[in-house]
Coordinates of N, CA and C and ligand atoms in Angstrom, one line a residue:
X7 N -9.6 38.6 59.2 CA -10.3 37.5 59.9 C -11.7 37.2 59.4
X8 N -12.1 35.6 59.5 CA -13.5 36.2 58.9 C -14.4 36.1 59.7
X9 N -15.3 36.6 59.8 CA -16.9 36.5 60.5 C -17.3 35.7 60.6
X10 N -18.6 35.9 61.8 CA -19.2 34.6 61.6 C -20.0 34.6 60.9
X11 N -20.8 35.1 60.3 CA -21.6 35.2 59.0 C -21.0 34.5 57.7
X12 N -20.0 35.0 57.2 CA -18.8 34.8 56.5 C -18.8 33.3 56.5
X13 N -18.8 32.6 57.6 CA -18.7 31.2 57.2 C -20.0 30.3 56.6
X14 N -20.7 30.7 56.2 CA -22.3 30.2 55.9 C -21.9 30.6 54.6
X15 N -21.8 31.8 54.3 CA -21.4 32.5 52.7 C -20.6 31.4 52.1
X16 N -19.2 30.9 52.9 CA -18.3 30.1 52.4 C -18.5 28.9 52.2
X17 N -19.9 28.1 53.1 CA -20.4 27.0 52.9 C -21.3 27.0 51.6
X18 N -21.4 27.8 51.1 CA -22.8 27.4 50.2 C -21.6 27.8 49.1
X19 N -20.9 28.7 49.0 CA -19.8 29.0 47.8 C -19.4 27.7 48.0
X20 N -18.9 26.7 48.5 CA -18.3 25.3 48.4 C -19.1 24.3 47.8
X21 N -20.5 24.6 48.7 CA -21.3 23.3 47.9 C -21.2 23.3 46.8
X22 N -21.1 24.5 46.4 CA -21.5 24.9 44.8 C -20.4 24.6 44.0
X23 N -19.1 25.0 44.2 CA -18.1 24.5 43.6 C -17.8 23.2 43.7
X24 N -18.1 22.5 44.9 CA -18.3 20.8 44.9 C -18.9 20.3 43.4
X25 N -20.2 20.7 43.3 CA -21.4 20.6 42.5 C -21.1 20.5 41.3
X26 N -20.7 21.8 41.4 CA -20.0 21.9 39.8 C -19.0 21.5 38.9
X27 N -18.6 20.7 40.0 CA -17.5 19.8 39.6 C -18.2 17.9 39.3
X28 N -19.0 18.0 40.3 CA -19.4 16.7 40.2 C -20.8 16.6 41.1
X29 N -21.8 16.3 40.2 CA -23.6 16.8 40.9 C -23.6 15.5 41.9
X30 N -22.9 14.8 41.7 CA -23.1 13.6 42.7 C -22.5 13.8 44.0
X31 N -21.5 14.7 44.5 CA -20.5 14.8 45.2 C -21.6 14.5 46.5
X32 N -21.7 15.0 47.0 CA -22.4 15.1 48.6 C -23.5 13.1 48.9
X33 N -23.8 13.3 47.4 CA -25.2 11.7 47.3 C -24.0 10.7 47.9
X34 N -22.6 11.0 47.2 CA -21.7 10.1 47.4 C -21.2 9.9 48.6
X35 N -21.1 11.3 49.1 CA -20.2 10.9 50.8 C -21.1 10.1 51.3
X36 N -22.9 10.8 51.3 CA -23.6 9.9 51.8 C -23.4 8.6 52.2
X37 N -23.1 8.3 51.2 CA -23.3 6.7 51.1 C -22.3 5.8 52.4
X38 N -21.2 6.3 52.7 CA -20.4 5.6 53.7 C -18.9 6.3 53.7
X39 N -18.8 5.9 54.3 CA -17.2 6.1 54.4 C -16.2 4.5 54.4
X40 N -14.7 5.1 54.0 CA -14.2 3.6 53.7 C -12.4 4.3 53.7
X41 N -12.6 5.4 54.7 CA -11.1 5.6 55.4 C -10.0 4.6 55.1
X42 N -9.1 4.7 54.7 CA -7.6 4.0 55.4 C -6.6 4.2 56.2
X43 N -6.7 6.0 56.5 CA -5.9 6.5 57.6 C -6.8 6.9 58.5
X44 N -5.9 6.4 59.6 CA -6.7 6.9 61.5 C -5.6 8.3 61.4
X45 N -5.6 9.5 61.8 CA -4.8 10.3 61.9 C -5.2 11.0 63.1
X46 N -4.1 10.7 64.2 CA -4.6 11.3 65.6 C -3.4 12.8 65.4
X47 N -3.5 14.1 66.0 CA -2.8 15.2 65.7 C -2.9 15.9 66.6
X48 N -2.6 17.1 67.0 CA -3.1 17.9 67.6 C -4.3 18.9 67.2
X49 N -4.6 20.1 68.4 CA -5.9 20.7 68.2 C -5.3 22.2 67.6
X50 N -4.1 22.1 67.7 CA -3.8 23.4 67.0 C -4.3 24.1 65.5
X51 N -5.4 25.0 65.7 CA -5.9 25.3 64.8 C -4.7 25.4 63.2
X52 N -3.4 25.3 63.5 CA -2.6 25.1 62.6 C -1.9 24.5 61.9
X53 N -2.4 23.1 62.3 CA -2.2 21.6 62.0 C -3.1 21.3 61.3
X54 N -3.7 21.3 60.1 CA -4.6 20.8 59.7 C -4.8 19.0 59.0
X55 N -4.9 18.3 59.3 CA -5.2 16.8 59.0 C -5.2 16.8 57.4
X56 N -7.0 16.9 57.3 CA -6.6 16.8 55.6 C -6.0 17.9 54.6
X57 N -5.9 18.9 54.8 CA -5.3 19.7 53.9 C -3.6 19.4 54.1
X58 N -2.8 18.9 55.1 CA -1.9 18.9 55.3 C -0.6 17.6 54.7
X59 N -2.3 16.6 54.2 CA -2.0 15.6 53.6 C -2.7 15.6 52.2
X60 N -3.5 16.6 52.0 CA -3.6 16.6 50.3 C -5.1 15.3 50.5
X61 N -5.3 15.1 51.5 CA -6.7 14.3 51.5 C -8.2 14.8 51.2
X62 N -9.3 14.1 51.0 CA -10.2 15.0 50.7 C -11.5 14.5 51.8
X63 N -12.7 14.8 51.7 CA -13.3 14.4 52.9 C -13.7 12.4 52.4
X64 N -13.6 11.7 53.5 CA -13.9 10.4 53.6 C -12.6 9.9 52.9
X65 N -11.5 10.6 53.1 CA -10.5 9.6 52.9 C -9.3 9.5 54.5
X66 N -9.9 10.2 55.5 CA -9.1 9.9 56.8 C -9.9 10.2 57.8
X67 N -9.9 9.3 58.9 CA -10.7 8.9 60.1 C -10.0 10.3 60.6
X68 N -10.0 11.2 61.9 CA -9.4 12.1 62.5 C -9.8 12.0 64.0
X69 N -8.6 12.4 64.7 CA -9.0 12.6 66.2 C -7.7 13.5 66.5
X70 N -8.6 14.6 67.5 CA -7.3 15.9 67.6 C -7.6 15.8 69.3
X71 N -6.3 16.3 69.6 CA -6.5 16.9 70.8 C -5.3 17.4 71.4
X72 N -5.4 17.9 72.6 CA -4.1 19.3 72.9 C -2.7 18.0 73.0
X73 N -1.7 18.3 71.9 CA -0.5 17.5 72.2 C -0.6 16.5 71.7
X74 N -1.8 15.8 70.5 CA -1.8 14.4 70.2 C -1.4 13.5 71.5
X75 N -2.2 13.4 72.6 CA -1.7 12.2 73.3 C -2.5 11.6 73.2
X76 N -2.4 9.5 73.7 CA -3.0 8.7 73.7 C -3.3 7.8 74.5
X77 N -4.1 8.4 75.9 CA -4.1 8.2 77.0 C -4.7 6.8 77.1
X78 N -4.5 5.8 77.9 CA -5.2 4.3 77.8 C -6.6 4.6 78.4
X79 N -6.6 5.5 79.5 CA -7.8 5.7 80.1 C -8.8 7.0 79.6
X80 N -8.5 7.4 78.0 CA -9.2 8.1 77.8 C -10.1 7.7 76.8
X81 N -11.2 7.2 77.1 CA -12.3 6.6 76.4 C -12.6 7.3 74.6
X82 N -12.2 8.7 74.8 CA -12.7 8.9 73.7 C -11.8 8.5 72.8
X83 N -10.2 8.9 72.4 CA -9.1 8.3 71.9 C -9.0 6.9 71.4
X84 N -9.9 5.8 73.1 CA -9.7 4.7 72.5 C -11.1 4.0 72.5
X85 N -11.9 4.7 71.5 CA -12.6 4.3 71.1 C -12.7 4.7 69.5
X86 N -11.9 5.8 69.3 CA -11.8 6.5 67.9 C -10.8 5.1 67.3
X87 N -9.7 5.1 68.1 CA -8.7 3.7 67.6 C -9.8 2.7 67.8
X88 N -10.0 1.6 68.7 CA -11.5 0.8 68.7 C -12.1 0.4 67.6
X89 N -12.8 1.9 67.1 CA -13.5 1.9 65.8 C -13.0 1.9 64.3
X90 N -11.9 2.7 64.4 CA -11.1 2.8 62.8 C -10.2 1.6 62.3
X91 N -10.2 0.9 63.5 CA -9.3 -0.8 63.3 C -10.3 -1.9 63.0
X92 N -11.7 -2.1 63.9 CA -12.5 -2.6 64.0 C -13.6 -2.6 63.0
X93 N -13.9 -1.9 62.7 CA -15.2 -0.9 62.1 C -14.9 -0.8 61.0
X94 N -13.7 0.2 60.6 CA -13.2 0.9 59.4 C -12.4 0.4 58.8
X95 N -11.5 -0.4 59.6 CA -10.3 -1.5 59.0 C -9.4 -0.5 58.2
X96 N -9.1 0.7 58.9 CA -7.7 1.2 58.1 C -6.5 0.9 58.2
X97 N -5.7 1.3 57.0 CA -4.2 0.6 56.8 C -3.3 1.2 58.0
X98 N -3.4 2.3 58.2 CA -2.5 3.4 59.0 C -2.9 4.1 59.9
X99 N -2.6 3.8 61.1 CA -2.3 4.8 61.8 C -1.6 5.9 62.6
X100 N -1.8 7.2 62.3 CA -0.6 8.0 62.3 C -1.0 8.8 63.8
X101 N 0.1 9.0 64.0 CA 0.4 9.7 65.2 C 1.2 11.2 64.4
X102 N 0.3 12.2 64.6 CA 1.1 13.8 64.2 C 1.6 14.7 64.8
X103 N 2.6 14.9 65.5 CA 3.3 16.1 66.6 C 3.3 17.3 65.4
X104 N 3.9 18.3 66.6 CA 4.1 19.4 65.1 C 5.3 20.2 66.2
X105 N 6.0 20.7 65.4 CA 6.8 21.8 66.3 C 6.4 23.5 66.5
X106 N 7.0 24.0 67.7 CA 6.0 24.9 68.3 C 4.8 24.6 68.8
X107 N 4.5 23.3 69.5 CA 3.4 22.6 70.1 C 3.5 23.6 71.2
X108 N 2.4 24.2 71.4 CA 2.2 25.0 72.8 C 1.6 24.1 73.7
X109 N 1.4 22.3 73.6 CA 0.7 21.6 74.8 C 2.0 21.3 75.4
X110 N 3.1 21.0 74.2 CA 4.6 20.3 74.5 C 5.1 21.7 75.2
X111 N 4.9 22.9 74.8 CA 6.0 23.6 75.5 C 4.8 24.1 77.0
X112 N 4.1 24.1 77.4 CA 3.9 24.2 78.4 C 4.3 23.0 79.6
X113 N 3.8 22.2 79.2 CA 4.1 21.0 79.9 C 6.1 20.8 80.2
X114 N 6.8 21.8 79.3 CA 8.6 22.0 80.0 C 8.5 22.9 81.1
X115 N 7.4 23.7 81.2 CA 7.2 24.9 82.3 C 7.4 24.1 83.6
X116 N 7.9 24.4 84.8 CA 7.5 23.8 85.8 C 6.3 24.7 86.5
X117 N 5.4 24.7 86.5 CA 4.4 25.0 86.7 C 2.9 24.7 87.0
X118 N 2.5 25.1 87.9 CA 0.7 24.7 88.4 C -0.1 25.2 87.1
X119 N -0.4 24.4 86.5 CA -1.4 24.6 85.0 C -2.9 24.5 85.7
X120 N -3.4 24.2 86.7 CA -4.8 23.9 87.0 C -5.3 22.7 86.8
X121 N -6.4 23.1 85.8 CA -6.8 21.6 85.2 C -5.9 20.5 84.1
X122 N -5.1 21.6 83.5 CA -4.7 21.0 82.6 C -3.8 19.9 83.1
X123 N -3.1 20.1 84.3 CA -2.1 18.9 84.8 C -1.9 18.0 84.5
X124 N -3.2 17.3 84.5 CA -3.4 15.8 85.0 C -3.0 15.6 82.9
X125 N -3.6 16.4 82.0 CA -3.2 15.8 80.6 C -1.7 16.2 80.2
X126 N -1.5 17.2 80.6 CA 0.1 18.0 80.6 C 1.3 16.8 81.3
X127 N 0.5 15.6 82.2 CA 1.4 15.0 83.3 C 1.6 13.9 81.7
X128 N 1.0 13.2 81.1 CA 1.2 12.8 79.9 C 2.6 13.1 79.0
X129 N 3.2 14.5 78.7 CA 4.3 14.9 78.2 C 4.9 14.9 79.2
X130 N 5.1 15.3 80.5 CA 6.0 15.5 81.7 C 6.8 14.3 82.0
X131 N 5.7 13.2 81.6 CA 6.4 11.7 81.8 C 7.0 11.2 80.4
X132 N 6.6 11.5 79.6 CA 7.6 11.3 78.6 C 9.1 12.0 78.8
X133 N 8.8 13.6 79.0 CA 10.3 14.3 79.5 C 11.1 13.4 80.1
X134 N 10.3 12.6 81.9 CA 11.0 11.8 82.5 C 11.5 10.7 82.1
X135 N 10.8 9.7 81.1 CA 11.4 9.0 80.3 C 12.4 8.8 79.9
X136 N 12.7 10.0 78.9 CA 13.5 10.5 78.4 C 14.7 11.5 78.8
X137 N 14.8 11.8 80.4 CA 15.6 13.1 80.9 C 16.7 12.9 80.6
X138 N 17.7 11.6 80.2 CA 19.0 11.8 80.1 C 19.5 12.1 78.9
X139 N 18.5 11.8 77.8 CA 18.8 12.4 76.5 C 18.5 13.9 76.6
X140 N 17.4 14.3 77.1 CA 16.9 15.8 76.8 C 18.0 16.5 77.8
X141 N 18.5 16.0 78.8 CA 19.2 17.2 79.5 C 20.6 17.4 78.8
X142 N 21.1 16.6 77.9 CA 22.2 16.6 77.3 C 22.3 17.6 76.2
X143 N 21.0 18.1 76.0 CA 20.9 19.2 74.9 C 20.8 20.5 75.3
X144 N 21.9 21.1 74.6 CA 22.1 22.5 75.4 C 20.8 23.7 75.1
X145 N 20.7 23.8 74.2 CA 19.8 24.4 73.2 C 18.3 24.3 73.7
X146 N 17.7 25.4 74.5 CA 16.2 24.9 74.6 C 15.5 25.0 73.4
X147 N 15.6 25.3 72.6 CA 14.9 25.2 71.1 C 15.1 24.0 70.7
X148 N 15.9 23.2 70.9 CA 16.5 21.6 70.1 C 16.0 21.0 71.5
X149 N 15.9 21.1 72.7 CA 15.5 20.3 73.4 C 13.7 19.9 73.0
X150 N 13.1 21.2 73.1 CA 12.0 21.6 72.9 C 11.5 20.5 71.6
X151 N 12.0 20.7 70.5 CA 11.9 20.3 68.8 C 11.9 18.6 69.4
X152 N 13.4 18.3 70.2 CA 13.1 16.7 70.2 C 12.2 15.9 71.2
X153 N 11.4 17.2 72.9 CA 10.8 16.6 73.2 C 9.2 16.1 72.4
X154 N 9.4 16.9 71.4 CA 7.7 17.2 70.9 C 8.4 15.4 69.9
X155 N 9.3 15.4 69.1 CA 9.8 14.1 69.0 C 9.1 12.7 69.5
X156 N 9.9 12.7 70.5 CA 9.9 11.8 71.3 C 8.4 11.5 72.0
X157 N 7.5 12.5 72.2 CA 5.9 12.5 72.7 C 5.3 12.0 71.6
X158 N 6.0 11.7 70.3 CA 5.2 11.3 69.2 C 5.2 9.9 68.9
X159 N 6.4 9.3 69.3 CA 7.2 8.0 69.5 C 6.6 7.7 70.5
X160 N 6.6 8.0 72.0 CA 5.6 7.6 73.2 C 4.1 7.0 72.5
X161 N 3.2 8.1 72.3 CA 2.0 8.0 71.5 C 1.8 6.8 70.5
X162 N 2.9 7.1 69.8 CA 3.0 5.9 69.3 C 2.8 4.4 69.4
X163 N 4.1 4.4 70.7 CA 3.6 2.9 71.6 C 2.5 2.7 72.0
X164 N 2.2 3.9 72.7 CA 0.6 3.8 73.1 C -0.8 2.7 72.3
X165 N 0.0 3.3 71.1 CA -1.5 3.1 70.4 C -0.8 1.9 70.2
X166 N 0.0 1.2 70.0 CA 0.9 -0.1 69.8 C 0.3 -1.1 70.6
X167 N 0.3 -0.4 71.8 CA 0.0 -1.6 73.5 C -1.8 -1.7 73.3
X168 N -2.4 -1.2 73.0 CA -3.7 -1.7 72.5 C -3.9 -3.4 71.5
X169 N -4.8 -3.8 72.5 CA -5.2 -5.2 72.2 C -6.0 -5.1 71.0
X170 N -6.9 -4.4 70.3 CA -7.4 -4.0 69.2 C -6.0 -4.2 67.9
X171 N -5.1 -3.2 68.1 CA -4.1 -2.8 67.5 C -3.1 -4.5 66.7
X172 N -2.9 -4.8 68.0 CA -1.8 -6.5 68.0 C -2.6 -7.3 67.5
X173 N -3.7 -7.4 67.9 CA -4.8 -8.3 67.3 C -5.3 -8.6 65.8
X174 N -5.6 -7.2 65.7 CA -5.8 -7.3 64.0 C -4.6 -7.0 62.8
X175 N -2.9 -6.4 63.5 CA -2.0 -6.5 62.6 C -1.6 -8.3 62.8
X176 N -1.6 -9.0 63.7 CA -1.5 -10.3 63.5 C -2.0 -10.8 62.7
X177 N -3.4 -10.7 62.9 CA -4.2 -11.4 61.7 C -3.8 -10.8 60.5
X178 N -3.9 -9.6 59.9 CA -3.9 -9.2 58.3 C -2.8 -8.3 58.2
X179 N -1.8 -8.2 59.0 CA -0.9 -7.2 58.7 C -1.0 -5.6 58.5
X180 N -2.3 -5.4 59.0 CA -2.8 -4.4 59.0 C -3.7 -4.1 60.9
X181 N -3.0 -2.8 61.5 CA -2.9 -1.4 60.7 C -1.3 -1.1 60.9
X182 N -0.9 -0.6 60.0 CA 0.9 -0.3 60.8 C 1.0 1.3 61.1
X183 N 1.5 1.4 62.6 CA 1.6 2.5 63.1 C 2.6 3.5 62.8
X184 N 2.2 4.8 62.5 CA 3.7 5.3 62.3 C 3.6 6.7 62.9
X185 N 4.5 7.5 63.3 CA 4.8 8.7 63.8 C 5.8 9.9 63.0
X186 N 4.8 11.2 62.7 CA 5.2 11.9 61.7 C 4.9 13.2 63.0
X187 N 6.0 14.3 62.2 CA 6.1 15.7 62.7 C 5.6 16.8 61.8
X188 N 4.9 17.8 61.8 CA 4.7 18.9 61.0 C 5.3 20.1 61.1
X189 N 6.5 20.3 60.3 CA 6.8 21.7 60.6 C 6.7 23.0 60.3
X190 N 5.6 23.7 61.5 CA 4.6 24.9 60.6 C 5.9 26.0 59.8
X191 N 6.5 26.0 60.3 CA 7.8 27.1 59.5 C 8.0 26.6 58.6
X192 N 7.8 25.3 57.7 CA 8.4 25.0 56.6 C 7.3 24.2 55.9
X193 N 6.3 23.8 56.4 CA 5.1 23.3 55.3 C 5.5 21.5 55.4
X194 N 6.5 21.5 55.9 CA 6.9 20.0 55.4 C 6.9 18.9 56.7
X195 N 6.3 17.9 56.0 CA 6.0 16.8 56.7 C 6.9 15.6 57.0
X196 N 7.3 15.5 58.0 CA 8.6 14.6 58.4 C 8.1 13.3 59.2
X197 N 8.7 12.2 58.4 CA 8.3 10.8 58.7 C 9.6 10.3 60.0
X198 N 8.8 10.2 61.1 CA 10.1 9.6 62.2 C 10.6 8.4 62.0
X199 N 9.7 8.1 60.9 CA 10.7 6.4 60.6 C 10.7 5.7 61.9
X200 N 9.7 5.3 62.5 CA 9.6 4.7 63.7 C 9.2 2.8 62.9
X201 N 10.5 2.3 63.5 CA 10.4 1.0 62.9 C 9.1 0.0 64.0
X202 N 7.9 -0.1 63.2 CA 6.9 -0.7 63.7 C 7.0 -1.9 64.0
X203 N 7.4 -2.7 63.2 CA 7.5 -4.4 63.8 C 8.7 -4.2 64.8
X204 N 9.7 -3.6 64.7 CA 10.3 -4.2 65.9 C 10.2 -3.6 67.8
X205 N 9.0 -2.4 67.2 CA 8.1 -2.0 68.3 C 7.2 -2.3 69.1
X206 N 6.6 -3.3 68.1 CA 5.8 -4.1 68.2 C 6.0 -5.4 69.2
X207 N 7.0 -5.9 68.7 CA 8.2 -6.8 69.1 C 8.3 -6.7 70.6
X208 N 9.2 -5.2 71.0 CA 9.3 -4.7 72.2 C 8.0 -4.5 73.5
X209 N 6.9 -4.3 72.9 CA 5.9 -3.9 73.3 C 5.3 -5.2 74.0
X210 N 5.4 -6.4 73.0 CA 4.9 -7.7 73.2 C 5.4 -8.3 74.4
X211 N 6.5 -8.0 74.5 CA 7.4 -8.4 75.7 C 6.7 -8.0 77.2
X212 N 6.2 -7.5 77.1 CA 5.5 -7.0 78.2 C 4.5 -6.7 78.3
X213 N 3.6 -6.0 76.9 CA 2.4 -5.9 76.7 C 1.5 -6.6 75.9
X214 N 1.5 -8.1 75.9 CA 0.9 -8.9 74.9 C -0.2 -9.3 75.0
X215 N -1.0 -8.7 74.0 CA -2.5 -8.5 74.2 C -2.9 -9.1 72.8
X216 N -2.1 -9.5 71.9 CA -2.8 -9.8 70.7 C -3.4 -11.4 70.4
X217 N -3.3 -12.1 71.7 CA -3.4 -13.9 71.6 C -5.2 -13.9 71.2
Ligands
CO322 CO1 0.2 21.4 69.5

């Protein structure tokens, strides 16, 4: 494990290999950022964003939190979306589940969580969404794998039904939303192939916010 010390040692070993690779590195980030991926994920320290995509710093906007959800009424989430559509004008927006989500498997508990309820009630209603697919699965490990799934696809729409979102893919075809899984036992990153225009489509129907 390392220390806390240890990490100061590691910071200044990095500047330096930054450096040494390129004396301008740091003048550069300076200067701005100019992201194309929004990547919302979880907080699991074992999901990591940019290493997980081979990114380096100032190439993806980031927002984590327990479970990747994307609550309408959570100011911070939608204003990280707000800003990276608005502001930063990126191509993509990704939504990241991972399996072995300890936000997803708590929230199958029936159980008094405390505080955590009210964000845990977020997966619980996806479950309900979804109960006649999930109870058909005998397997709590495969139920488990497809509700973290399908919380990713919810999320998804989430960020879909945003008036920011319809607004500016109307105009420029840009940002297109997509929904990927991480699976920590295997390193490999799985695209849900969630078909965005015709989501989009669905969403409009009842959520049309882009006029
Ligand atoms: Co998680």
């Amino acid at each position: 494990m390392t220390t806390y010390n240890e990490i100061f040692k590691n910071n200044k070993a990095w500047v330096k290999e930054r450096l040494s690779i390129d004396a301008n590195y740091f003048e550069k980030l300076a200067e701005g950022q100019d992201p194309d991926f929004l990547y919302i994920g979880c907080s699991d320290s074992r999901v990591t964003a940019e290493e997980l995509m081979g990114l380096k710093p100032g190439e993806v906007f980031v927002h984590r939190n327990i479970a990747n959800i994307v609550g309408n009424n959570d100011l911070n989430v939608m204003s990280v979306i707000n800003y990276a559509v608005n502001n930063l004008k990126v191509k993509h927006i990704v939504i990241c589940g991972h399996y072995y989500c300890g936000g997803v498997k708590a929230a199958m508990q029936s159980e008094d969580m405390g505080i955590l309820n009210p964000w845990l009630r977020n997966i619980r209603d996806v479950f309900r969404f979804h109960k006649s697919e999930l109870k058909l699965i005998e397997s709590e490990d495969a139920r488990y794998r497809r509700l973290i799934e399908l919380n990713v696809e919810e999320q998804c729409l989430n960020v879909i039904k945003t008036a920011v979102v319809q607004r500016y893919y109307l105009r420029t075809g840009y940002p297109i939303v997509h929904g990927w899984v991480f699976d920590i036992k295997s390193g490999e990153l799985i695209d849900l192939k969630i078909p965005f225009e015709e989501k989009l489509k669905e969403i409009q129907e009842v959520y049309n916010l882009g006029s």
